[in-house]
mmCIF file of C-alpha atoms and ligand atoms in Angstrom:
data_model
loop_
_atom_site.group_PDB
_atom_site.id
_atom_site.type_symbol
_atom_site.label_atom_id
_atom_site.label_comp_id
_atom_site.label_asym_id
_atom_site.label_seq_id
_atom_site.Cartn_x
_atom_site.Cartn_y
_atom_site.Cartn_z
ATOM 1 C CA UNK A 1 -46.032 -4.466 -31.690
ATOM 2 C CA UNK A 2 -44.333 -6.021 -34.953
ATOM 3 C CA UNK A 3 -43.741 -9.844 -34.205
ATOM 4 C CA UNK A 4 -40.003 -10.339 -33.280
ATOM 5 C CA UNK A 5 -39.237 -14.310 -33.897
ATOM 6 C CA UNK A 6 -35.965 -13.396 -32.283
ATOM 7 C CA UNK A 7 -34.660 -13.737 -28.574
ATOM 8 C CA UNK A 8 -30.855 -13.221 -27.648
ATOM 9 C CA UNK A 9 -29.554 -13.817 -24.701
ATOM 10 C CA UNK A 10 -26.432 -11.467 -23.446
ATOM 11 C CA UNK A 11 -23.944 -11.729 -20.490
ATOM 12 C CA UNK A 12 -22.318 -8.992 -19.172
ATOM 13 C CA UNK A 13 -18.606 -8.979 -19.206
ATOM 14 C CA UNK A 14 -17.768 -5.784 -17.746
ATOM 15 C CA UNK A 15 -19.815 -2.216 -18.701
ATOM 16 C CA UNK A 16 -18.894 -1.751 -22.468
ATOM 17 C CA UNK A 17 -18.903 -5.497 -23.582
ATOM 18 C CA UNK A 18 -20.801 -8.702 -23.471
ATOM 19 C CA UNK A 19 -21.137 -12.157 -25.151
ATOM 20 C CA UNK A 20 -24.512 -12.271 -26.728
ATOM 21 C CA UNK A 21 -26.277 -15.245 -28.630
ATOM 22 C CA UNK A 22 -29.505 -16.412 -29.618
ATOM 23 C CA UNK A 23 -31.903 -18.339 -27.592
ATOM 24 C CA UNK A 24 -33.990 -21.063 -29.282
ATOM 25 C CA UNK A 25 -35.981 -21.440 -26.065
ATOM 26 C CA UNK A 26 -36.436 -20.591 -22.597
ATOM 27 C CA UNK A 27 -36.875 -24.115 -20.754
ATOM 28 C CA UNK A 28 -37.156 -23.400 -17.366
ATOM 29 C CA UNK A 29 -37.109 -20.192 -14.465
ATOM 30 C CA UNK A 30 -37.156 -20.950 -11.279
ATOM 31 C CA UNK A 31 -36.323 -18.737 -8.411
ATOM 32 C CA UNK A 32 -34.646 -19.792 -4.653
ATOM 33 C CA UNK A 33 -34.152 -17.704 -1.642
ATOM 34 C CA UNK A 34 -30.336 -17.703 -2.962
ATOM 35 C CA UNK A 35 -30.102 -17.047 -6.749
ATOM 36 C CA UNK A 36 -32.398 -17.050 -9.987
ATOM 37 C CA UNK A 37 -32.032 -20.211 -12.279
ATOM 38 C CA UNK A 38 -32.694 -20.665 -15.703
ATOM 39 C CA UNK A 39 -32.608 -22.985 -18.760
ATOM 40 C CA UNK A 40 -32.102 -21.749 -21.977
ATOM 41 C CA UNK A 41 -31.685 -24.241 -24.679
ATOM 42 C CA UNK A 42 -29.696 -21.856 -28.199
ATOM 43 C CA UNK A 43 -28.871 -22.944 -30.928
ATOM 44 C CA UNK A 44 -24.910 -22.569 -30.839
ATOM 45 C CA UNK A 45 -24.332 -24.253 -27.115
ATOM 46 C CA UNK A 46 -27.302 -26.638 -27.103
ATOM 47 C CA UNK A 47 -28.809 -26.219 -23.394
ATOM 48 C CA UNK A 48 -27.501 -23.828 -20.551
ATOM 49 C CA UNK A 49 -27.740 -23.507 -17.041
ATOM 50 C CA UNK A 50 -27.464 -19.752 -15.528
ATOM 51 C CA UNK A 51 -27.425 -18.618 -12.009
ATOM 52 C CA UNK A 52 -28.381 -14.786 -12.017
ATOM 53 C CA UNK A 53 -27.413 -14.168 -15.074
ATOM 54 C CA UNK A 54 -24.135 -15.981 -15.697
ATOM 55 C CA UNK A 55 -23.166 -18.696 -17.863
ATOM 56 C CA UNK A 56 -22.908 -21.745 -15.180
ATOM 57 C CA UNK A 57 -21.741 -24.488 -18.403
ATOM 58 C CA UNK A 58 -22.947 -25.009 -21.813
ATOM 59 C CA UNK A 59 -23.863 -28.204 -23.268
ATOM 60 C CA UNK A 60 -21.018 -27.178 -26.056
ATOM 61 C CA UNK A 61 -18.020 -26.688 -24.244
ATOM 62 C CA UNK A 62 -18.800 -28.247 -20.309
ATOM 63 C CA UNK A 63 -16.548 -30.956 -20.885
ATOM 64 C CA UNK A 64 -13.496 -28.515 -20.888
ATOM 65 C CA UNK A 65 -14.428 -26.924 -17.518
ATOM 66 C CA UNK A 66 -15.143 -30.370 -15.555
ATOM 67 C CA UNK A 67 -12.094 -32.464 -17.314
ATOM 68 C CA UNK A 68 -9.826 -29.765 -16.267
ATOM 69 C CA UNK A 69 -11.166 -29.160 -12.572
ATOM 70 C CA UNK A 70 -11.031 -32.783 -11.822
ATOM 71 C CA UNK A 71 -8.673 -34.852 -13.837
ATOM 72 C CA UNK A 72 -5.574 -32.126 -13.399
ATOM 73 C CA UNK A 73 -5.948 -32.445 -9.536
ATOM 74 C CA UNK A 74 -6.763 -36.461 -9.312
ATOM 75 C CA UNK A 75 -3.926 -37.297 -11.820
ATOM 76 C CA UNK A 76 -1.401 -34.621 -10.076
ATOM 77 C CA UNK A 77 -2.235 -36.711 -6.400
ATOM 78 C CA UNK A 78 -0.143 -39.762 -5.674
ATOM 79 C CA UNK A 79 -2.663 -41.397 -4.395
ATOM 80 C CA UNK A 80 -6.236 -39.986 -3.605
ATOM 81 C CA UNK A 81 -8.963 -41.623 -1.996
ATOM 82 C CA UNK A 82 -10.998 -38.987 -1.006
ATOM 83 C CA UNK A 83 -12.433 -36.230 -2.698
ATOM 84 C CA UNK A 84 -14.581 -33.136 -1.788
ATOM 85 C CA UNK A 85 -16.408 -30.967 -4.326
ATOM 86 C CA UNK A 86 -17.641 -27.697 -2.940
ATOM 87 C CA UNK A 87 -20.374 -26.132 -5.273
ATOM 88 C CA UNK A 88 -20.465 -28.369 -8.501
ATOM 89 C CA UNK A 89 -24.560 -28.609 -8.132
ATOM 90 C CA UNK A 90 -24.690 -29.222 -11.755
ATOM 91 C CA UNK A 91 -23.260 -32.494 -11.196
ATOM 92 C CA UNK A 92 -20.808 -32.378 -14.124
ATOM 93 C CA UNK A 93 -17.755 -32.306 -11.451
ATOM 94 C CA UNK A 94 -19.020 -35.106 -10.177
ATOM 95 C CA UNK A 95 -19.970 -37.114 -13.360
ATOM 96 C CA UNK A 96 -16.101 -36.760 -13.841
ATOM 97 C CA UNK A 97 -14.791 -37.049 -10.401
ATOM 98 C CA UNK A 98 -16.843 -40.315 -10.376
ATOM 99 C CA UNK A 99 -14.865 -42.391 -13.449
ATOM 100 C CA UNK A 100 -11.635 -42.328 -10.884
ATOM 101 C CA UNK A 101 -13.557 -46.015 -9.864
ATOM 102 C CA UNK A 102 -11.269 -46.433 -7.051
ATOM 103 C CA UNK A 103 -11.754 -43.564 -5.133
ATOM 104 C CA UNK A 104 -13.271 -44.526 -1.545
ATOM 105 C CA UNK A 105 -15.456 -41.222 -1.054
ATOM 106 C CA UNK A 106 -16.783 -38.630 -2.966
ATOM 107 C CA UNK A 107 -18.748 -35.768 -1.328
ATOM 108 C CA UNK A 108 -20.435 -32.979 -3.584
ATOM 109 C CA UNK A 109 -21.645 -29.974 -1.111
ATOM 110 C CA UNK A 110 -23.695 -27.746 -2.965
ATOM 111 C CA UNK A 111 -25.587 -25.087 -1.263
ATOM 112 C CA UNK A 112 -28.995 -24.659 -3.450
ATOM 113 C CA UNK A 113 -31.042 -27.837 -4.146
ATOM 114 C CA UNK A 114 -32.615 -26.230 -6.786
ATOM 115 C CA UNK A 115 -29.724 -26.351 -8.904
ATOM 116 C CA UNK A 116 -29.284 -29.883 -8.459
ATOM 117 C CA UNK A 117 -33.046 -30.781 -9.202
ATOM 118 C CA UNK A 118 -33.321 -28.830 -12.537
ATOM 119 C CA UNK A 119 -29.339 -30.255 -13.576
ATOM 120 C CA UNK A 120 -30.960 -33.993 -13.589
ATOM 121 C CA UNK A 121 -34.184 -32.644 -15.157
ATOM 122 C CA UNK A 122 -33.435 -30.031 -17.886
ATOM 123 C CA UNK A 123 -29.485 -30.744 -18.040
ATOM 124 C CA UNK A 124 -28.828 -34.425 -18.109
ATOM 125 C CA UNK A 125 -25.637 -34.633 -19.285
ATOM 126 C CA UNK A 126 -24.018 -32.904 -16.326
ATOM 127 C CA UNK A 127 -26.615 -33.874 -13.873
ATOM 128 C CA UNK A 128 -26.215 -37.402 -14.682
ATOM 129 C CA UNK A 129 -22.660 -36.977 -12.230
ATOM 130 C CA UNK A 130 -25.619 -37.497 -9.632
ATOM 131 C CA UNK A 131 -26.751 -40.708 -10.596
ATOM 132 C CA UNK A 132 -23.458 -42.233 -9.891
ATOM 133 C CA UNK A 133 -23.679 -44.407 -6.921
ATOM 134 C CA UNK A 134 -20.099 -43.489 -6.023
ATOM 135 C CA UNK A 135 -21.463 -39.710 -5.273
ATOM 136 C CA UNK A 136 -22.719 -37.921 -2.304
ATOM 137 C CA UNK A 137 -24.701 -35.315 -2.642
ATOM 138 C CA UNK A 138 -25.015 -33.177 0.425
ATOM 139 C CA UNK A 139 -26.872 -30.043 0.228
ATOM 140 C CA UNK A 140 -25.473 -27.679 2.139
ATOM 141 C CA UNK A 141 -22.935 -24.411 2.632
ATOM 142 C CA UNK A 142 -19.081 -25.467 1.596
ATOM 143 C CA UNK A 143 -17.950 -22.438 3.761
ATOM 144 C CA UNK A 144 -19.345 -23.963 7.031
ATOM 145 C CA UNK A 145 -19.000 -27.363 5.752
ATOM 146 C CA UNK A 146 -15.213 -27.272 6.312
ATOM 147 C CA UNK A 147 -14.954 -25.834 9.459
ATOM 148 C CA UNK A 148 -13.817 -27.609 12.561
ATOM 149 C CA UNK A 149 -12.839 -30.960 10.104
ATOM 150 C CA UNK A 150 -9.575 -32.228 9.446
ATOM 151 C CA UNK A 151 -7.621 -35.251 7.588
ATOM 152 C CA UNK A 152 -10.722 -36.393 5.325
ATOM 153 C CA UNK A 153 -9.827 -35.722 2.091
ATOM 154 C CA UNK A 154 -7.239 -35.651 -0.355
ATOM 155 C CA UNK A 155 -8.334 -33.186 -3.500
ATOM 156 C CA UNK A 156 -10.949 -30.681 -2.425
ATOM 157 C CA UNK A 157 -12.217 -28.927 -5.500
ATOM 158 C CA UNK A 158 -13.684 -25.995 -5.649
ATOM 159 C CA UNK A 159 -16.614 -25.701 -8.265
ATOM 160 C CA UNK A 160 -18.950 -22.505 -7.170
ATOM 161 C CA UNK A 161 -20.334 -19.431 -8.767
ATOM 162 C CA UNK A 162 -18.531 -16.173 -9.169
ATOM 163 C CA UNK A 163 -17.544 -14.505 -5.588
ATOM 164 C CA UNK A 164 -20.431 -13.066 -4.959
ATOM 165 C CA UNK A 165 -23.590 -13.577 -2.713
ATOM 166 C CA UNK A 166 -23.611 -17.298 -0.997
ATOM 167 C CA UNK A 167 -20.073 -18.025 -2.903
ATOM 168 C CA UNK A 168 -18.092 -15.150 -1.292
ATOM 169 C CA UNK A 169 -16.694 -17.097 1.620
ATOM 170 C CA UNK A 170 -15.341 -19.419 -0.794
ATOM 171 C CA UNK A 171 -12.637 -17.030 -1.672
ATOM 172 C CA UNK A 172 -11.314 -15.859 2.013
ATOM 173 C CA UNK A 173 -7.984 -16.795 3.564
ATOM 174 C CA UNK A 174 -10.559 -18.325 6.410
ATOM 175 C CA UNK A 175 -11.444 -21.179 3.899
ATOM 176 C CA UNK A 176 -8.940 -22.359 1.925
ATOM 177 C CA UNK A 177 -7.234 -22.619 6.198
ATOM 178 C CA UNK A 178 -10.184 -24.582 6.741
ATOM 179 C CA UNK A 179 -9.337 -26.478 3.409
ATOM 180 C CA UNK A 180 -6.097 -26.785 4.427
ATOM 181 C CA UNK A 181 -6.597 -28.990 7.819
ATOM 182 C CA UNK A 182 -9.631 -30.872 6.059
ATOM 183 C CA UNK A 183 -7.104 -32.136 3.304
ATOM 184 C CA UNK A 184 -5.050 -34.851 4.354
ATOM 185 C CA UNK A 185 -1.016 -34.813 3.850
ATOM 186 C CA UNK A 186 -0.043 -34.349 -0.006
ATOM 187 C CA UNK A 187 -3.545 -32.859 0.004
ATOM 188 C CA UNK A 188 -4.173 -30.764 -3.389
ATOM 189 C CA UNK A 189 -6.930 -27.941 -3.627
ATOM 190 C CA UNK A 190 -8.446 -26.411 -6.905
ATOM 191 C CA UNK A 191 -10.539 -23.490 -7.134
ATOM 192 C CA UNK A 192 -12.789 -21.985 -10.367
ATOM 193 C CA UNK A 193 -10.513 -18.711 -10.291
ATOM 194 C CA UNK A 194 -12.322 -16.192 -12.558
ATOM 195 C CA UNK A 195 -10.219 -14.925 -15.221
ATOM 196 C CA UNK A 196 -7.214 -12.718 -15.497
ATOM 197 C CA UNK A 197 -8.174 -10.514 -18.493
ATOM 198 C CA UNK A 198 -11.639 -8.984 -16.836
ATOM 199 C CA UNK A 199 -11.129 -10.198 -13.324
ATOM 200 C CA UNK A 200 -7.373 -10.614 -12.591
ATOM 201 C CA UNK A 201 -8.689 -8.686 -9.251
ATOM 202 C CA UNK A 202 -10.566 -11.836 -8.303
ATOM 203 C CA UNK A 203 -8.373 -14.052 -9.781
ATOM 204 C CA UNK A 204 -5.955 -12.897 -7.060
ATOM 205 C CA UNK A 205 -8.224 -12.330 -4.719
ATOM 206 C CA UNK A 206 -8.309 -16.640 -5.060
ATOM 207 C CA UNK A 207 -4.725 -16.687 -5.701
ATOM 208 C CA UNK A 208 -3.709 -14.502 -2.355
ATOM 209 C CA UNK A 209 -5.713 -15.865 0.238
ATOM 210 C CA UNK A 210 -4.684 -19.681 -0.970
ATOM 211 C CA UNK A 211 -1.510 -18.332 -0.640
ATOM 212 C CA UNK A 212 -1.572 -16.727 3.094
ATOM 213 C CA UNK A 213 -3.180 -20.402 3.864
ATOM 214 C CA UNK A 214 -0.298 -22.531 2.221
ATOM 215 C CA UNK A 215 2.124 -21.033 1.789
ATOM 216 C CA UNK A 216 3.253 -18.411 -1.680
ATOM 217 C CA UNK A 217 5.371 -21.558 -3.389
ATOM 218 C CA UNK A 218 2.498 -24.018 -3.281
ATOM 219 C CA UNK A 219 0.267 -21.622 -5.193
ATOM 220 C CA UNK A 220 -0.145 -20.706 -8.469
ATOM 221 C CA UNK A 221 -2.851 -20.822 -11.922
ATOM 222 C CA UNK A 222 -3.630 -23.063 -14.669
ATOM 223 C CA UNK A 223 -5.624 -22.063 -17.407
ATOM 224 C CA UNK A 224 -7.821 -23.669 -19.628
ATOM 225 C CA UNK A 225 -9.636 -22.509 -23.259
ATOM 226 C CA UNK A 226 -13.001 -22.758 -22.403
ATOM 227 C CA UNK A 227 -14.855 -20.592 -25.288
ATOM 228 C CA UNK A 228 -17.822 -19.603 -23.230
ATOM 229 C CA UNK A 229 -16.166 -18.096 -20.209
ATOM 230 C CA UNK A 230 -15.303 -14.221 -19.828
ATOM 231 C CA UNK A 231 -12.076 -13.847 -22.162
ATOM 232 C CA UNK A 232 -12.000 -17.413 -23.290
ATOM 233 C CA UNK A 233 -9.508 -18.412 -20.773
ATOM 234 C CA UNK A 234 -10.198 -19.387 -17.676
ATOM 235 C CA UNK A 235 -8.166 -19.843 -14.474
ATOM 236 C CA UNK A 236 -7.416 -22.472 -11.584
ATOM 237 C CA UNK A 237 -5.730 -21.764 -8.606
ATOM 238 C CA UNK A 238 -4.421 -24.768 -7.195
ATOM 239 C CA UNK A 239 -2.339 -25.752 -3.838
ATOM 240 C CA UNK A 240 -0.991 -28.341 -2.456
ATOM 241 C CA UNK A 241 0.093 -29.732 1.096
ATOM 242 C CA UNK A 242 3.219 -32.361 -0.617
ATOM 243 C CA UNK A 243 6.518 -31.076 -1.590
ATOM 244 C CA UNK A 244 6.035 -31.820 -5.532
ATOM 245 C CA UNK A 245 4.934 -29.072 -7.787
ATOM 246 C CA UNK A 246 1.320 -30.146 -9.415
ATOM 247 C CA UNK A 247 2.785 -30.185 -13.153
ATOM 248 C CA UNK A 248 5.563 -32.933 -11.952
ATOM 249 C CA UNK A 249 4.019 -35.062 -10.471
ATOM 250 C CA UNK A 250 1.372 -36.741 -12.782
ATOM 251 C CA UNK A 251 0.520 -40.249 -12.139
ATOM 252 C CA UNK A 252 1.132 -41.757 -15.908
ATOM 253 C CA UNK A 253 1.024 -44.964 -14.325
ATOM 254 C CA UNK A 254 -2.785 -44.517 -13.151
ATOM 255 C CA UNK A 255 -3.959 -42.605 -15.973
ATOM 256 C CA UNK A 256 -2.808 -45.178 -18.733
ATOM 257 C CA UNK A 257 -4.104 -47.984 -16.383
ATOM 258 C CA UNK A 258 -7.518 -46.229 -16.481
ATOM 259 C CA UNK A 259 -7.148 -45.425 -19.660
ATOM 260 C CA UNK A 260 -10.426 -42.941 -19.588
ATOM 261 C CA UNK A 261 -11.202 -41.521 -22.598
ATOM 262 C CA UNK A 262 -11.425 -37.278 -22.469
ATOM 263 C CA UNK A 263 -11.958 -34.203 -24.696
ATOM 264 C CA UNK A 264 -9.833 -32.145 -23.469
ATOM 265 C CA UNK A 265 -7.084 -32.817 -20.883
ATOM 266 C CA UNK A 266 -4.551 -35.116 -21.797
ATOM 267 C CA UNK A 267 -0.666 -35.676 -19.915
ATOM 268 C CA UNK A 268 0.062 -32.905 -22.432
ATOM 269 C CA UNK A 269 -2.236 -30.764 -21.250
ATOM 270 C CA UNK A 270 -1.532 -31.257 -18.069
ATOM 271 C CA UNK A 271 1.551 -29.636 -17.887
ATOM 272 C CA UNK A 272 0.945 -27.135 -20.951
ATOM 273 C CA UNK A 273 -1.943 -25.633 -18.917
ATOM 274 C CA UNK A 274 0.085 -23.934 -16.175
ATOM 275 C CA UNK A 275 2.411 -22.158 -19.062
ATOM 276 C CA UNK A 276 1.491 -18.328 -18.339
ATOM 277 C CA UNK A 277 1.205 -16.311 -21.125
ATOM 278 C CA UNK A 278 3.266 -13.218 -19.572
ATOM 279 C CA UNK A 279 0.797 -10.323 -18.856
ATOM 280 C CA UNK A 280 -0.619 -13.234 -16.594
ATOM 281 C CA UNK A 281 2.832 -14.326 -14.905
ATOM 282 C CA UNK A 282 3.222 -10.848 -14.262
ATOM 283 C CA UNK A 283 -0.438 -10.534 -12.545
ATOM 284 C CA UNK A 284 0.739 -13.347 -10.636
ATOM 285 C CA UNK A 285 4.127 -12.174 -9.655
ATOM 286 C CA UNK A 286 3.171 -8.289 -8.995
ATOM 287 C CA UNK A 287 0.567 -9.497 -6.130
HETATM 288 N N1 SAM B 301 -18.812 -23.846 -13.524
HETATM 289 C C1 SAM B 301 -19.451 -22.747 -12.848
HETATM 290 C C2 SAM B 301 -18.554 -21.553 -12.768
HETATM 291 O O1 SAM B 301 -17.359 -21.682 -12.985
HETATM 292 O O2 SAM B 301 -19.086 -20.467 -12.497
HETATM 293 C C3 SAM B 301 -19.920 -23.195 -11.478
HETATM 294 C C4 SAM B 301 -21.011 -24.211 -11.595
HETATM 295 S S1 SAM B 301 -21.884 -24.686 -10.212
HETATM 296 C C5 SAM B 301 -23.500 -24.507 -10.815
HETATM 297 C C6 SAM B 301 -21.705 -23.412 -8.997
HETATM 298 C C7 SAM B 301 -22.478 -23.775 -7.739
HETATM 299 O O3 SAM B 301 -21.888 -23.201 -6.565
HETATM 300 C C8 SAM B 301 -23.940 -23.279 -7.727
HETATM 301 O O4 SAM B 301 -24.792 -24.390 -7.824
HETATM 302 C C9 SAM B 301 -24.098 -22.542 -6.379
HETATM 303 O O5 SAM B 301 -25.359 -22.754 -5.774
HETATM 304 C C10 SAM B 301 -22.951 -23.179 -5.606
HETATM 305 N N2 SAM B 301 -22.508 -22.428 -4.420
HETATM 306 C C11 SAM B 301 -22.327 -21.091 -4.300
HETATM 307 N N3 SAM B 301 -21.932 -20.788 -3.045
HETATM 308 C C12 SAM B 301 -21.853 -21.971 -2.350
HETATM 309 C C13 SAM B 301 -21.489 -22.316 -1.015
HETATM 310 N N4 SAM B 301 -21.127 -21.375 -0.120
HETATM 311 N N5 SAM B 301 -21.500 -23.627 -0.663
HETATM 312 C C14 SAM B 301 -21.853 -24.592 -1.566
HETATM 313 N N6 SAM B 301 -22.234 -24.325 -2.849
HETATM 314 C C15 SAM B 301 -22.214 -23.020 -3.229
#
């Protein structure tokens, strides 16, 4: 066999396209009785985590993912104290959920402690969120984590894999009504929602059941540019327990007194990101 210096990695966007790019090195494989994990480290996103096959973050473009997951929903609640992260074993949710200093409680259930272990070995810079000693890391399934709790917390974000396999649940009307009595009043919930270009049918699949558990005006998307995601840009549903609309009500106030320092969100941003381009309003709308 000729020698091939060459290794490319490709993930699968539908039948007839993928996203393909080369691989500098294979770091780490490791296999639980949930999902397949590796490493790669390439030489246009730095290092990347995937979980059966699917882009999880890259070390390239993470921070637009975890900045817009966190700081949208923190900044958008009046005053939150206590947050919940469902999935998010990478840690970088956490890494930023963690710079919101005053926050009383912050519990990361994530159901495969492999992911976890190799995100502080391999992937530092999101496993780091870990090391913060504001964090708890529970290991554990969100789905039955929120059952039978209510009044604890006041964003719950949603942070898991595609809905498939062990993060199925996490899509049903059963547990964003479970999310909806474990957030307390003016409660706000964010879920990773897919995309609506290739999966508009999961996107709504989010979208619907949040709405059947709160409600169809205290639903909708924001989207985000997040280059290594299916289509580039990816979707948020969000929904909230208070009577102000998400965009409105951003806390200027807190954010300038915190005065973090970010990438990618900004007040801007904040509103700017639930402006539907229209083939997506329409998605939304026809449902
Ligand atoms: N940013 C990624 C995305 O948008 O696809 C998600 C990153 S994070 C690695 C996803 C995590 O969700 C994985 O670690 C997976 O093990 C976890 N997960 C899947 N189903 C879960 C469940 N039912 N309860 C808790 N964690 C779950």
């Amino acid at each position: 066999m000729p020698f091939n210096p060459e290794l490319w990695f490709t993930e699968k966007y539908s039948d007839f396209c993928g996203f393909t790019f080369k691989v500098k090195e294979v770091l780490h494989t490791e296999y639980s009785k949930l999902q397949r994990l590796d490493i790669l480290d390439t030489y246009e996103f730095g290092r990347i985590m995937l979980l059966d096959g699917f882009i999880m973050f890259t070390q390239r473009d993470e921070f637009v993912y975890h900045e817009m997951i966190t700081h949208l929903p923190l900044f958008a609640h009046k005053k939150p104290e206590a947050v919940l992260i469902i999935g998010g074993g990478d840690g970088g949710s956490a890494r930023e959920v963690s710079r919101h200093t005053y926050l009383k409680r912050i519990d990361d259930v994530e159901i495969d402690e492999i992911v976890p272990k190799n995100s502080i070995e391999y992937t530092p810079f999101v496993g780091e969120g870990f090391k913060r000693e504001n964090v708890n890391l529970i290991i554990g399934d969100g789905i039955e984590y929120v059952k039978n709790k209510s009044n604890m917390y006041d964003v719950v974000i949603v942070d898991s894999t595609d809905p498939f396999g062990p993060a199925e649940g996490l899509f049903n009307s059963e547990f964003y009504s479970n999310v909806k009595n474990i957030l307390r009043d003016g409660g706000i919930v964010v879920a990773q929602a897919e995309n609506a270009y290739y999966d508009a049918k999961w996107m709504m699949r989010s979208v619907n059941n949040m709405r059947k558990a709160f409600g169809r005006d205290k639903v909708t998307i924001y989207q985000a540019a997040i280059p290594t995601y299916p289509s580039g840009s990816w979707a948020f549903s969000i929904a909230w327990k208070g009577d102000e609309h998400p965009k409105d009500s951003f806390d200027e106030k807190r954010f300038n007194e915190l005065d973090l320092k970010f990438k990618y969100y900004n007040p801007e941003i904040h509103k700017a990101a639930f402006v539907l381009p229209n083939y997506v309003r329409e998605i939304l709308e026809s449902d």
